[in-house]
Amino acid sequence: MKRKNYFLLFIILLVLISGTYFFVERVNKIETISYKSFVEELENNQVERVILSDSPQIKAELRNGERVLTDNPRTEDFKKELLLYGVRVEEAGLGLKEVLIFLALTSGLIYLVYFFKNKVPKEVEKEMSNLSNMEEVDYDTRISFKDVAGNEEAKESLKEMVDFIKNPEVYNQYGARLPRGVLLYGPPGTGKTLLAKALAGEAGVPIFPVSGSDFVQVYAGLGASRIRGLFKKAKEKGKSVIFIDEIDSLGKKRRDNQATGSEEGDRTLNALLAEMSGFKENDGIIVVAATNRIDVLDEALLRPGRFDRQIEVQLPDINAREKILRVHAKNKPLAEEVDLRKLAEETVYFSGAQLESLLNEAAMIAVKDQDQLITQEHIGKAYYKVLVGDEKKDRSSLSHKDREITAYHEAGHALVAKLVSKENRVTKVSIIPSTKGMGGFSLNIGPEKMYKNKEDILNNIKIALGGRAAEEIVYGPDQITTGASSDLEKATEMALSLIGLYGMDRQSGLISYNVLLSMDLKDEIDLVNRAREILEDMYSETKNILLESREILNILAAGLLEKEVLEENDIDEIFSQEFAS
Ligand code: ADP
Ligand code: ZN
């Protein structure tokens, strides 16, 4: 290596190190709490350590190890006050770490500016794109369409492409223009990556998987040169599949053709478009891109000769879920009792990735329990983990009162769900807190159908409000808790959609909110007041529903307090007994 290159390496290392530091900082993201709640913590002797500084916010560490940020009061005797509460107080200065990072960053930046101002010699650019080489040929071409369950339309469409890749000559003879790019779009975890791999696998060619975010670079021109490097490598291999995940991170819509967006992003995008149109007629290279959000993509990507095939990949329906479960159950020792059809019924809105993870978690739990077979119980625990994260192990800190409130809250959701429609199933209610801060949950499944009607939406609003309503009925209007915040989010969203998206509210008429927004008539909209009225109405109806069945609410809550989790058959039993008598 030449001396220049050593220096380059050094700089890259420095930037990487400081990059990691910031990354670590961000991962340990600290929660910000209000000064008021900080003082409460202080008075409860919950504050361990505070780092004083001049910045608008100060850091504190609580006795439970949690770190928080709060507003800096900047009062004279703040420190004295802290000390009197027995808090360890430290004054922040510029630590060695900060100084080093600062130096590293500035020298790195200065060098890079210098580096790119003095035209980059071709070899160095090459070296640079090789050095930061993330693209790797994945020769694992054993994945086939059989490994992808469901997604029939997507598979059909891709099967056609297998032939394009295998026999481009035939198409050339007939002068057919083959698609260059395929865009797979749909929610995360639905098998887009898997489909791309299966395409390469079936065609028997290598795949070059990259992510759009790999190309978003701080240094000017590097993203574009990486794109060129990637295509060069693919061409050297001949027939192949290039897979670009998260294409939206490099192909976001440019606003009204103004140069407002990032110029760097545009350059990378242009390089990609140039490479794609630069293919020789049909040489058997297909670019597959994936995104969760087709709506934010730059239209330039979707024009003919680019990603002109767009294939939607959806969340699996019940049959697809069953198939996916079967695919991933194949190599696992499941107990007789495990019914995959039933499991498929209970996993509405699960993605393929979540289903895979469900069985995998269950297998891990079975190993830990040293059981021979994976049982329904293992799956139950795994289900919880996939849905809400780990169960909180230490529940001793939870007071009896907290558990009781959660029990009534969740029982409220469950009860309303069962009472508003016979078609609703409640498959699980739990008051086990999760590490992600959830107190519990109630899982209800409505019938699977193409269109929701107005009644369905209103019922769902009532179910969402059921938790708060139960709290108010049991503990009184002044004792309602913060536990309903995400319920209210859902309810508000549903009420607003009902009015502004679906035109289902007589009083608000058939006006579409989206159109008003697009025509800059935001001020003309009065959805908020109407939505509030609807929510109020639904809330009082919900309270009435619960009051009429107050008896069952108590039974459900008591059951939860005793067992922590109620399964569908427990719940149905309670209902059948109550309604029989
Ligand atoms: P995406 O690219 O859409 O985010 P992936 O293809 O990365 O999703 O899916 C992640 C994992 O989930 C896959 O490796 C596979 O194990 C599982 N999976 C997702 N969808 C399916 C499916 N339709 N059939 C079988 N497994 C699937
Ligand atoms: Zn709730």
Coordinates of C-alpha atoms and ligand atoms in Angstrom, one line a residue:
M1 CA 0.0 0.0 0.0
K2 CA 1.1 3.5 -0.7
R3 CA 1.6 6.0 2.1
K4 CA -1.5 7.9 0.9
N5 CA -3.6 4.8 1.4
Y6 CA -2.3 4.2 4.9
F7 CA -3.5 7.7 5.8
L8 CA -6.8 7.0 4.2
L9 CA -7.2 3.8 6.2
F10 CA -6.4 5.8 9.4
I11 CA -9.0 8.4 8.7
I12 CA -11.6 5.8 8.0
L13 CA -10.8 4.0 11.2
L14 CA -11.2 7.3 13.1
V15 CA -14.5 8.0 11.5
L16 CA -15.7 4.5 12.2
I17 CA -14.7 4.7 15.9
S18 CA -16.4 8.0 16.5
G19 CA -19.4 6.7 14.4
T20 CA -19.7 3.7 16.7
Y21 CA -19.6 5.9 19.8
F22 CA -22.5 8.0 18.5
F23 CA -24.3 4.8 17.6
V24 CA -23.9 3.4 21.0
E25 CA -25.1 6.7 22.4
R26 CA -28.2 6.5 20.3
V27 CA -28.9 2.9 21.0
N28 CA -28.9 3.6 24.8
K29 CA -31.6 6.2 24.0
I30 CA -32.5 7.9 27.2
E31 CA -36.0 8.8 28.1
T32 CA -36.9 12.4 28.8
I33 CA -39.1 13.0 31.8
S34 CA -40.7 16.2 32.9
Y35 CA -39.1 18.2 35.7
K36 CA -42.1 17.6 37.8
S37 CA -41.8 13.8 37.6
F38 CA -38.1 14.2 38.2
V39 CA -38.8 16.0 41.4
E40 CA -41.2 13.3 42.4
E41 CA -38.5 10.7 41.8
L42 CA -36.2 12.8 43.9
E43 CA -38.7 13.1 46.8
N44 CA -39.2 9.3 46.7
N45 CA -35.5 8.9 47.0
Q46 CA -35.3 7.2 43.6
V47 CA -32.5 9.3 42.2
E48 CA -29.0 7.9 42.4
R49 CA -26.8 10.2 40.5
V50 CA -27.1 13.5 38.5
I51 CA -24.7 15.0 36.1
L52 CA -24.9 18.7 36.2
S53 CA -24.1 20.7 33.1
D54 CA -24.9 23.9 31.4
S55 CA -27.0 22.3 28.7
P56 CA -30.8 22.7 28.5
Q57 CA -31.2 19.1 29.8
I58 CA -29.4 17.2 32.5
K59 CA -28.8 13.5 32.8
A60 CA -29.8 11.5 35.9
E61 CA -29.5 7.9 36.9
L62 CA -32.3 6.4 39.0
R63 CA -31.8 3.8 41.6
N64 CA -33.3 1.1 39.4
G65 CA -30.5 1.8 36.9
E66 CA -32.6 3.6 34.4
R67 CA -31.2 6.8 32.9
V68 CA -33.3 9.8 32.2
L69 CA -33.0 13.3 30.9
T70 CA -34.9 16.2 32.4
D71 CA -35.0 20.0 32.0
N72 CA -32.2 21.8 33.6
P73 CA -33.8 24.1 36.2
R74 CA -30.6 26.2 36.4
T75 CA -31.5 27.4 39.9
E76 CA -28.7 28.5 42.2
D77 CA -29.1 25.9 44.9
F78 CA -30.2 23.0 42.7
K79 CA -26.9 21.2 43.6
K80 CA -27.4 21.8 47.3
E81 CA -31.0 20.4 47.1
L82 CA -29.7 17.3 45.3
L83 CA -27.0 16.8 47.8
L84 CA -29.5 17.1 50.7
Y85 CA -31.5 14.2 49.1
G86 CA -28.3 12.1 49.2
V87 CA -27.9 12.2 45.4
R88 CA -24.4 11.8 44.0
V89 CA -23.7 14.9 42.0
E90 CA -21.2 15.1 39.2
E91 CA -20.3 18.1 37.1
A92 CA -19.9 17.5 33.5
G93 CA -16.8 18.7 31.9
L94 CA -15.2 18.0 28.6
G95 CA -14.0 14.5 29.1
L96 CA -11.0 13.0 27.2
K97 CA -13.4 10.9 25.2
E98 CA -15.3 14.0 23.9
V99 CA -12.1 15.8 23.0
L100 CA -10.8 12.8 21.1
I101 CA -14.0 12.3 19.2
F102 CA -14.1 16.0 18.4
L103 CA -10.5 15.8 17.1
A104 CA -11.2 12.7 15.1
L105 CA -14.3 14.0 13.5
T106 CA -12.8 17.4 12.5
S107 CA -9.6 16.0 11.1
G108 CA -11.6 13.3 9.3
L109 CA -13.9 15.9 7.8
I110 CA -11.1 18.2 6.8
Y111 CA -9.3 15.4 5.2
L112 CA -12.3 14.2 3.3
V113 CA -13.2 17.6 2.0
Y114 CA -9.6 18.0 0.8
F115 CA -9.7 14.5 -0.6
F116 CA -12.7 15.1 -2.8
K117 CA -11.8 18.7 -3.8
N118 CA -8.6 17.4 -5.3
K119 CA -10.1 15.2 -7.9
V120 CA -10.0 11.6 -6.8
P121 CA -7.7 9.5 -8.9
K122 CA -9.5 6.6 -10.4
E123 CA -7.6 3.9 -8.5
V124 CA -8.2 5.5 -5.1
E125 CA -11.9 5.7 -5.8
K126 CA -11.8 2.1 -6.7
E127 CA -9.9 1.3 -3.6
M128 CA -12.3 3.2 -1.5
S129 CA -15.3 1.4 -2.9
N130 CA -13.5 -1.9 -2.4
L131 CA -12.5 -1.1 1.1
S132 CA -16.0 -0.4 2.2
N133 CA -17.2 -3.3 0.3
M134 CA -20.4 -4.6 1.8
E135 CA -21.8 -6.3 -1.2
E136 CA -21.2 -10.0 -1.1
V137 CA -22.1 -12.7 -3.5
D138 CA -24.4 -15.1 -1.7
Y139 CA -23.9 -18.5 -3.4
D140 CA -26.6 -20.0 -1.2
T141 CA -28.9 -20.7 -4.1
R142 CA -30.7 -23.6 -2.5
I143 CA -33.8 -21.5 -1.6
S144 CA -36.6 -22.2 -3.9
F145 CA -40.2 -21.1 -4.3
K146 CA -41.3 -24.0 -2.2
D147 CA -39.7 -22.3 0.8
V148 CA -42.1 -19.4 0.3
A149 CA -45.5 -20.1 1.5
G150 CA -48.5 -18.2 0.3
N151 CA -47.8 -15.1 -1.9
E152 CA -49.1 -17.0 -4.9
E153 CA -49.4 -14.0 -7.2
A154 CA -45.9 -12.8 -6.4
K155 CA -44.5 -16.3 -7.0
E156 CA -46.3 -16.6 -10.3
S157 CA -45.0 -13.4 -11.5
L158 CA -41.4 -14.2 -10.5
K159 CA -41.6 -17.7 -12.0
E160 CA -41.8 -16.0 -15.4
M161 CA -38.6 -14.2 -14.7
V162 CA -36.8 -17.4 -14.0
D163 CA -37.1 -18.2 -17.7
F164 CA -35.9 -14.7 -18.7
I165 CA -32.7 -15.2 -16.6
K166 CA -32.1 -18.8 -17.8
N167 CA -32.8 -18.3 -21.5
P168 CA -32.3 -14.7 -22.5
E169 CA -31.2 -15.7 -26.0
V170 CA -34.6 -17.1 -26.8
Y171 CA -36.3 -13.8 -26.0
N172 CA -33.6 -11.9 -27.9
Q173 CA -34.4 -13.9 -31.0
Y174 CA -37.9 -12.6 -30.8
G175 CA -36.8 -9.1 -30.1
A176 CA -38.7 -9.0 -26.8
R177 CA -37.7 -6.4 -24.3
L178 CA -37.4 -8.0 -20.9
P179 CA -38.1 -6.3 -17.6
R180 CA -34.9 -5.1 -15.9
G181 CA -36.2 -4.5 -12.5
V182 CA -38.9 -5.9 -10.2
L183 CA -40.2 -4.0 -7.2
L184 CA -41.6 -6.0 -4.3
Y185 CA -43.6 -3.9 -2.0
G186 CA -45.5 -4.7 1.2
P187 CA -45.2 -4.7 5.0
P188 CA -41.9 -5.8 6.7
G189 CA -41.4 -9.5 7.2
T190 CA -43.7 -10.7 4.5
G191 CA -41.0 -12.6 2.6
K192 CA -39.7 -10.1 0.0
T193 CA -36.1 -11.0 0.6
L194 CA -37.1 -14.6 0.6
L195 CA -38.8 -14.2 -2.8
A196 CA -35.7 -12.6 -4.3
K197 CA -33.5 -15.4 -3.0
A198 CA -35.9 -18.0 -4.3
L199 CA -35.8 -16.3 -7.7
A200 CA -32.0 -16.6 -7.8
G201 CA -32.2 -20.1 -6.4
E202 CA -34.6 -21.3 -9.0
A203 CA -32.7 -19.7 -11.8
G204 CA -29.5 -21.1 -10.4
V205 CA -27.6 -17.8 -10.5
P206 CA -25.8 -15.9 -7.7
I207 CA -27.6 -13.1 -5.8
F208 CA -26.0 -9.8 -4.7
P209 CA -28.0 -8.6 -1.7
V210 CA -27.5 -5.0 -0.6
S211 CA -29.5 -2.5 1.3
G212 CA -30.4 0.9 0.0
S213 CA -29.2 2.4 3.3
D214 CA -25.7 1.1 2.5
F215 CA -25.5 3.7 -0.2
V216 CA -26.5 6.6 1.8
Q217 CA -23.1 8.0 2.6
V218 CA -21.6 11.0 4.2
Y219 CA -18.9 11.3 1.6
A220 CA -19.8 12.8 -1.7
G221 CA -19.8 10.5 -4.6
L222 CA -19.2 7.3 -2.7
G223 CA -22.8 6.1 -2.9
A224 CA -22.8 6.4 -6.7
S225 CA -19.4 4.8 -7.0
R226 CA -20.6 1.9 -4.9
I227 CA -23.6 1.4 -7.2
R228 CA -21.2 1.3 -10.2
G229 CA -19.0 -1.2 -8.4
L230 CA -22.0 -3.4 -7.6
F231 CA -23.2 -3.6 -11.1
K232 CA -19.7 -4.2 -12.4
K233 CA -19.3 -7.2 -10.2
A234 CA -22.7 -8.5 -11.2
K235 CA -21.8 -8.2 -14.9
E236 CA -18.6 -10.1 -14.3
K237 CA -20.6 -13.0 -13.0
G238 CA -22.9 -12.8 -16.0
K239 CA -26.4 -13.9 -15.2
S240 CA -27.4 -12.9 -11.7
V241 CA -29.9 -11.2 -9.4
I242 CA -29.1 -7.9 -7.7
F243 CA -31.3 -7.5 -4.6
I244 CA -31.7 -4.0 -3.2
D245 CA -33.6 -4.0 0.1
E246 CA -35.0 -0.7 1.5
I247 CA -34.8 1.0 -1.9
D248 CA -36.8 3.9 -0.5
S249 CA -33.8 5.1 1.5
L250 CA -32.0 6.0 -1.8
G251 CA -35.0 6.6 -4.0
K252 CA -37.2 9.0 -2.0
K253 CA -39.5 11.3 -3.9
R254 CA -37.7 14.5 -5.0
R255 CA -39.9 17.4 -4.1
D256 CA -41.3 19.2 -7.2
N257 CA -38.1 18.8 -9.0
Q258 CA -36.4 21.3 -6.8
A259 CA -33.0 20.6 -5.7
T260 CA -34.3 20.5 -2.1
G261 CA -33.6 16.9 -1.4
S262 CA -30.1 15.6 -0.7
E263 CA -28.0 16.1 -3.7
E264 CA -26.0 13.1 -2.7
G265 CA -29.1 10.9 -2.7
D266 CA -30.0 12.1 -6.2
R267 CA -26.5 11.3 -7.4
T268 CA -26.8 7.7 -6.1
L269 CA -30.2 7.3 -7.5
N270 CA -29.1 8.6 -10.9
A271 CA -26.2 6.2 -10.9
L272 CA -28.6 3.4 -10.3
L273 CA -30.9 4.5 -13.1
A274 CA -28.0 4.9 -15.4
E275 CA -26.7 1.4 -14.6
M276 CA -30.1 -0.1 -15.2
S277 CA -30.6 1.5 -18.5
G278 CA -27.0 0.6 -19.4
F279 CA -27.6 -3.1 -19.5
K280 CA -27.0 -4.7 -22.8
E281 CA -30.3 -5.7 -24.2
N282 CA -30.9 -9.0 -22.4
D283 CA -28.0 -10.3 -20.5
G284 CA -29.8 -12.1 -17.8
I285 CA -29.3 -9.7 -14.9
I286 CA -32.4 -8.8 -13.0
V287 CA -32.6 -6.1 -10.3
V288 CA -35.1 -6.9 -7.5
A289 CA -35.8 -4.1 -5.1
A290 CA -37.9 -4.2 -2.0
T291 CA -39.7 -1.5 0.0
N292 CA -42.3 -1.2 2.8
R293 CA -43.5 2.0 1.3
I294 CA -44.2 2.4 -2.4
D295 CA -45.9 5.7 -1.9
V296 CA -42.6 7.6 -1.0
L297 CA -40.7 6.2 -4.0
D298 CA -39.4 8.5 -6.7
E299 CA -41.5 8.0 -9.8
A300 CA -38.3 7.9 -11.9
L301 CA -37.7 4.5 -10.4
L302 CA -41.1 3.2 -11.6
R303 CA -40.8 4.2 -15.3
P304 CA -40.5 1.7 -18.1
G305 CA -37.1 0.1 -18.4
R306 CA -36.6 0.5 -14.7
F307 CA -38.6 -1.1 -11.9
D308 CA -41.5 -1.5 -14.3
R309 CA -42.8 -4.6 -12.7
Q310 CA -44.4 -4.0 -9.3
I311 CA -45.5 -6.9 -7.2
E312 CA -47.4 -6.5 -4.0
V313 CA -46.5 -8.8 -1.2
Q314 CA -49.2 -8.9 1.5
L315 CA -49.6 -10.0 5.0
P316 CA -50.6 -13.6 4.9
D317 CA -54.3 -14.6 5.2
I318 CA -55.4 -17.5 7.3
N319 CA -54.5 -20.2 4.7
A320 CA -51.2 -18.6 4.0
R321 CA -50.4 -18.4 7.7
E322 CA -51.1 -22.1 8.0
K323 CA -48.8 -22.9 5.1
I324 CA -46.0 -20.7 6.5
L325 CA -46.4 -22.4 9.9
R326 CA -46.1 -25.7 8.2
V327 CA -43.0 -24.7 6.4
H328 CA -41.3 -23.7 9.6
A329 CA -42.7 -26.6 11.6
K330 CA -41.1 -29.1 9.3
N331 CA -37.8 -29.5 11.1
K332 CA -39.3 -29.1 14.6
P333 CA -40.6 -31.8 17.0
L334 CA -44.2 -30.6 17.6
A335 CA -46.4 -32.3 20.2
E336 CA -49.5 -34.0 19.0
E337 CA -51.7 -31.4 20.7
V338 CA -50.3 -28.6 18.6
D339 CA -52.9 -27.6 16.0
L340 CA -51.3 -25.4 13.3
R341 CA -54.7 -24.6 11.8
K342 CA -55.9 -23.2 15.1
L343 CA -52.6 -21.4 15.6
A344 CA -53.1 -19.8 12.1
E345 CA -56.5 -18.7 13.2
E346 CA -55.1 -17.0 16.3
T347 CA -52.3 -15.1 14.5
V348 CA -54.2 -12.5 12.6
Y349 CA -51.9 -9.7 11.3
F350 CA -48.8 -11.7 12.0
S351 CA -46.2 -11.5 9.2
G352 CA -44.3 -14.5 7.9
A353 CA -41.3 -13.3 9.9
Q354 CA -43.4 -13.2 13.1
L355 CA -44.8 -16.7 12.4
E356 CA -41.3 -18.0 11.9
S357 CA -40.1 -16.3 15.0
L358 CA -43.1 -17.7 17.0
L359 CA -42.1 -21.3 16.2
N360 CA -38.5 -20.6 16.7
E361 CA -39.1 -19.0 20.1
A362 CA -41.2 -22.0 21.1
A363 CA -38.4 -24.3 20.1
M364 CA -36.0 -22.3 22.2
I365 CA -38.3 -22.5 25.2
A366 CA -38.7 -26.2 24.8
V367 CA -34.9 -26.6 24.8
K368 CA -34.6 -24.5 27.9
D369 CA -37.3 -26.6 29.6
Q370 CA -35.5 -29.7 28.4
D371 CA -38.7 -31.1 27.0
Q372 CA -38.7 -33.6 24.1
L373 CA -41.5 -32.0 22.2
I374 CA -42.7 -28.5 21.6
T375 CA -46.0 -28.2 23.4
Q376 CA -48.9 -25.8 23.3
E377 CA -47.6 -24.2 26.4
H378 CA -44.2 -23.4 24.8
I379 CA -46.1 -21.9 21.9
G380 CA -48.2 -19.8 24.3
K381 CA -45.2 -18.3 25.9
A382 CA -43.5 -17.7 22.6
Y383 CA -46.7 -16.0 21.3
Y384 CA -46.5 -13.6 24.1
K385 CA -42.8 -12.9 23.5
V386 CA -43.3 -12.3 19.8
L387 CA -46.3 -10.0 20.4
V388 CA -45.0 -7.8 23.3
G389 CA -41.4 -8.7 24.1
D390 CA -40.1 -10.6 27.0
E391 CA -42.2 -11.2 30.1
K392 CA -41.0 -9.1 32.9
K393 CA -39.3 -11.5 35.3
D394 CA -39.3 -9.5 38.4
R395 CA -42.9 -8.7 39.1
S396 CA -42.5 -8.2 42.8
S397 CA -42.4 -4.4 42.4
L398 CA -45.9 -4.5 41.1
S399 CA -48.4 -3.6 43.7
H400 CA -51.6 -5.5 44.2
K401 CA -53.5 -2.4 43.3
D402 CA -51.6 -2.1 39.9
R403 CA -52.4 -5.6 39.0
E404 CA -56.0 -5.2 39.9
I405 CA -56.3 -2.0 37.8
T406 CA -54.7 -3.9 34.9
A407 CA -57.1 -6.8 35.4
Y408 CA -60.2 -4.6 35.2
H409 CA -58.8 -2.7 32.3
E410 CA -58.1 -5.7 30.2
A411 CA -61.3 -7.4 31.3
G412 CA -63.1 -4.3 30.1
H413 CA -61.6 -4.7 26.6
A414 CA -62.4 -8.4 26.5
L415 CA -66.0 -8.0 27.8
V416 CA -66.9 -5.2 25.4
A417 CA -65.4 -7.2 22.5
K418 CA -67.6 -10.2 23.3
L419 CA -70.7 -8.2 23.9
V420 CA -70.7 -5.9 20.9
S421 CA -70.6 -8.7 18.3
K422 CA -71.2 -12.4 18.5
E423 CA -68.6 -12.8 15.7
N424 CA -65.8 -11.4 17.8
R425 CA -63.5 -13.9 19.5
V426 CA -61.3 -13.1 22.4
T427 CA -58.4 -15.5 22.2
K428 CA -56.2 -14.3 25.0
V429 CA -56.2 -11.8 27.8
S430 CA -53.2 -11.3 30.0
I431 CA -52.0 -9.1 32.8
I432 CA -48.4 -10.1 32.7
P433 CA -46.4 -6.9 32.2
S434 CA -43.8 -6.9 29.5
T435 CA -40.4 -5.5 29.5
K436 CA -41.5 -3.0 26.9
G437 CA -43.7 -1.4 29.5
M438 CA -47.0 -2.9 28.5
G439 CA -49.3 -3.7 31.5
G440 CA -51.2 -6.5 29.8
F441 CA -53.3 -7.0 26.7
S442 CA -56.5 -8.4 25.4
L443 CA -56.4 -10.0 22.0
N444 CA -59.6 -10.1 20.1
I445 CA -60.2 -11.3 16.6
G446 CA -63.0 -10.0 14.4
P447 CA -64.2 -12.1 11.4
E448 CA -61.9 -12.0 8.4
K449 CA -63.6 -10.0 5.7
M450 CA -62.7 -7.8 2.9
Y451 CA -64.6 -4.7 3.9
K452 CA -65.2 -3.3 7.4
N453 CA -68.6 -1.5 7.7
K454 CA -69.6 1.4 9.9
E455 CA -70.9 -0.8 12.6
D456 CA -67.6 -2.7 12.8
I457 CA -65.6 0.5 13.2
L458 CA -67.9 1.8 15.9
N459 CA -67.7 -1.5 17.7
N460 CA -63.9 -1.4 17.5
I461 CA -63.9 2.0 18.9
K462 CA -66.0 0.7 21.8
I463 CA -63.6 -2.2 22.4
A464 CA -60.7 0.3 22.4
L465 CA -62.5 2.4 25.0
G466 CA -63.5 -0.6 27.1
G467 CA -60.4 -0.5 29.2
R468 CA -60.8 3.1 30.3
A469 CA -64.5 2.7 30.8
A470 CA -63.9 -0.3 33.1
E471 CA -61.5 1.8 35.2
E472 CA -63.9 4.6 35.5
I473 CA -66.8 2.3 36.5
V474 CA -64.8 0.4 39.1
Y475 CA -62.6 3.2 40.6
G476 CA -64.5 6.4 39.8
P477 CA -63.9 9.2 37.3
D478 CA -61.0 10.7 39.3
Q479 CA -59.0 7.5 39.5
I480 CA -58.7 6.7 35.8
T481 CA -55.1 5.9 34.8
T482 CA -52.6 6.6 32.1
G483 CA -52.9 3.0 30.9
A484 CA -55.4 4.0 28.2
S485 CA -53.2 6.2 26.1
S486 CA -52.6 3.9 23.2
D487 CA -56.2 2.8 23.3
L488 CA -57.2 6.4 22.9
E489 CA -54.8 6.8 20.0
K490 CA -56.5 3.9 18.2
A491 CA -60.0 5.1 19.0
T492 CA -59.2 8.6 17.8
E493 CA -57.7 7.4 14.6
M494 CA -60.7 5.2 13.9
A495 CA -63.2 8.0 14.6
L496 CA -61.3 10.4 12.4
S497 CA -61.1 7.9 9.6
L498 CA -64.7 7.1 9.9
I499 CA -65.5 10.7 9.2
G500 CA -62.8 12.0 7.0
L501 CA -61.7 8.9 5.0
Y502 CA -64.8 6.8 4.7
G503 CA -67.5 9.5 4.7
M504 CA -69.6 7.3 7.1
D505 CA -70.8 10.0 9.4
R506 CA -74.1 11.6 8.3
Q507 CA -73.4 14.8 10.0
S508 CA -70.0 15.4 8.5
G509 CA -71.1 14.2 5.0
L510 CA -69.1 12.6 2.3
I511 CA -66.2 15.0 2.2
S512 CA -62.8 13.4 2.0
Y513 CA -60.2 14.7 4.3
N514 CA -57.4 13.7 1.9
V515 CA -58.8 15.9 -0.8
L516 CA -59.2 18.9 1.5
L517 CA -55.6 18.5 2.6
S518 CA -54.3 18.3 -1.0
M519 CA -56.3 21.4 -1.9
D520 CA -54.9 23.4 1.0
L521 CA -58.2 23.6 2.7
K522 CA -57.0 22.5 6.0
D523 CA -58.7 25.3 7.8
E524 CA -62.1 24.3 6.5
I525 CA -62.0 21.0 8.2
D526 CA -63.8 20.5 11.4
L527 CA -63.3 16.9 12.0
V528 CA -62.0 17.3 15.5
N529 CA -65.2 18.4 17.2
R530 CA -67.3 15.8 15.4
A531 CA -64.8 13.1 16.3
R532 CA -64.9 14.2 19.9
E533 CA -68.7 13.9 19.9
I534 CA -68.5 10.4 18.4
L535 CA -66.0 9.3 20.9
E536 CA -68.1 10.7 23.7
D537 CA -71.1 8.8 22.5
M538 CA -69.2 5.6 22.1
Y539 CA -67.7 6.0 25.5
S540 CA -71.0 6.3 27.2
E541 CA -72.4 3.4 25.3
T542 CA -69.4 1.4 26.3
K543 CA -69.9 2.3 30.0
N544 CA -73.5 1.1 29.7
I545 CA -72.5 -2.1 28.1
L546 CA -70.1 -2.8 31.0
L547 CA -72.5 -1.7 33.7
E548 CA -75.2 -4.1 32.4
S549 CA -72.6 -6.9 32.7
R550 CA -70.8 -5.7 35.7
E551 CA -71.1 -9.2 37.2
I552 CA -69.0 -10.8 34.3
L553 CA -66.5 -7.9 34.5
N554 CA -65.8 -8.9 38.1
I555 CA -65.5 -12.6 37.2
L556 CA -63.1 -11.9 34.4
A557 CA -61.0 -9.6 36.5
A558 CA -60.9 -12.1 39.4
G559 CA -59.9 -14.8 36.9
L560 CA -57.1 -12.7 35.6
L561 CA -55.8 -11.8 39.1
E562 CA -55.7 -15.5 39.9
K563 CA -54.2 -16.9 36.7
E564 CA -52.6 -13.9 35.0
V565 CA -53.6 -15.3 31.6
L566 CA -57.0 -16.4 30.4
E567 CA -57.2 -18.4 27.2
E568 CA -60.1 -18.5 24.8
N569 CA -61.7 -21.5 26.3
D570 CA -61.5 -20.0 29.8
I571 CA -63.3 -16.9 28.5
D572 CA -65.9 -18.7 26.6
E573 CA -66.6 -20.9 29.6
I574 CA -67.2 -17.8 31.8
F575 CA -69.6 -16.4 29.2
S576 CA -71.6 -19.6 28.7
Q577 CA -72.0 -20.1 32.4
E578 CA -73.1 -16.5 32.9
F579 CA -75.5 -16.4 30.1
A580 CA -76.9 -19.8 30.8
S581 CA -77.9 -18.8 34.3
Ligands
ADP1 P1 -39.1 -8.9 4.1 O1 -37.9 -9.0 3.2 O2 -40.4 -8.8 3.4 O3 -38.9 -8.0 5.2 P2 -38.1 -11.5 4.8 O4 -38.1 -12.2 3.5 O5 -36.8 -11.0 5.3 O6 -39.1 -10.4 4.8 O7 -38.7 -12.5 5.9 C1 -38.0 -12.9 7.0 C2 -38.2 -14.3 7.4 O8 -39.6 -14.6 7.7 C3 -37.8 -15.2 6.3 O9 -36.5 -15.5 6.3 C4 -38.7 -16.5 6.6 O10 -38.1 -17.3 7.6 C5 -40.0 -15.9 7.2 N1 -41.0 -15.7 6.1 C6 -41.6 -14.5 5.8 N2 -42.5 -14.7 4.8 C7 -42.5 -16.0 4.6 C8 -43.3 -16.8 3.7 N3 -44.2 -16.3 2.9 N4 -43.1 -18.2 3.7 C9 -42.1 -18.7 4.6 N5 -41.4 -18.0 5.4 C10 -41.6 -16.7 5.4
ZN2 ZN -56.2 -0.9 27.0

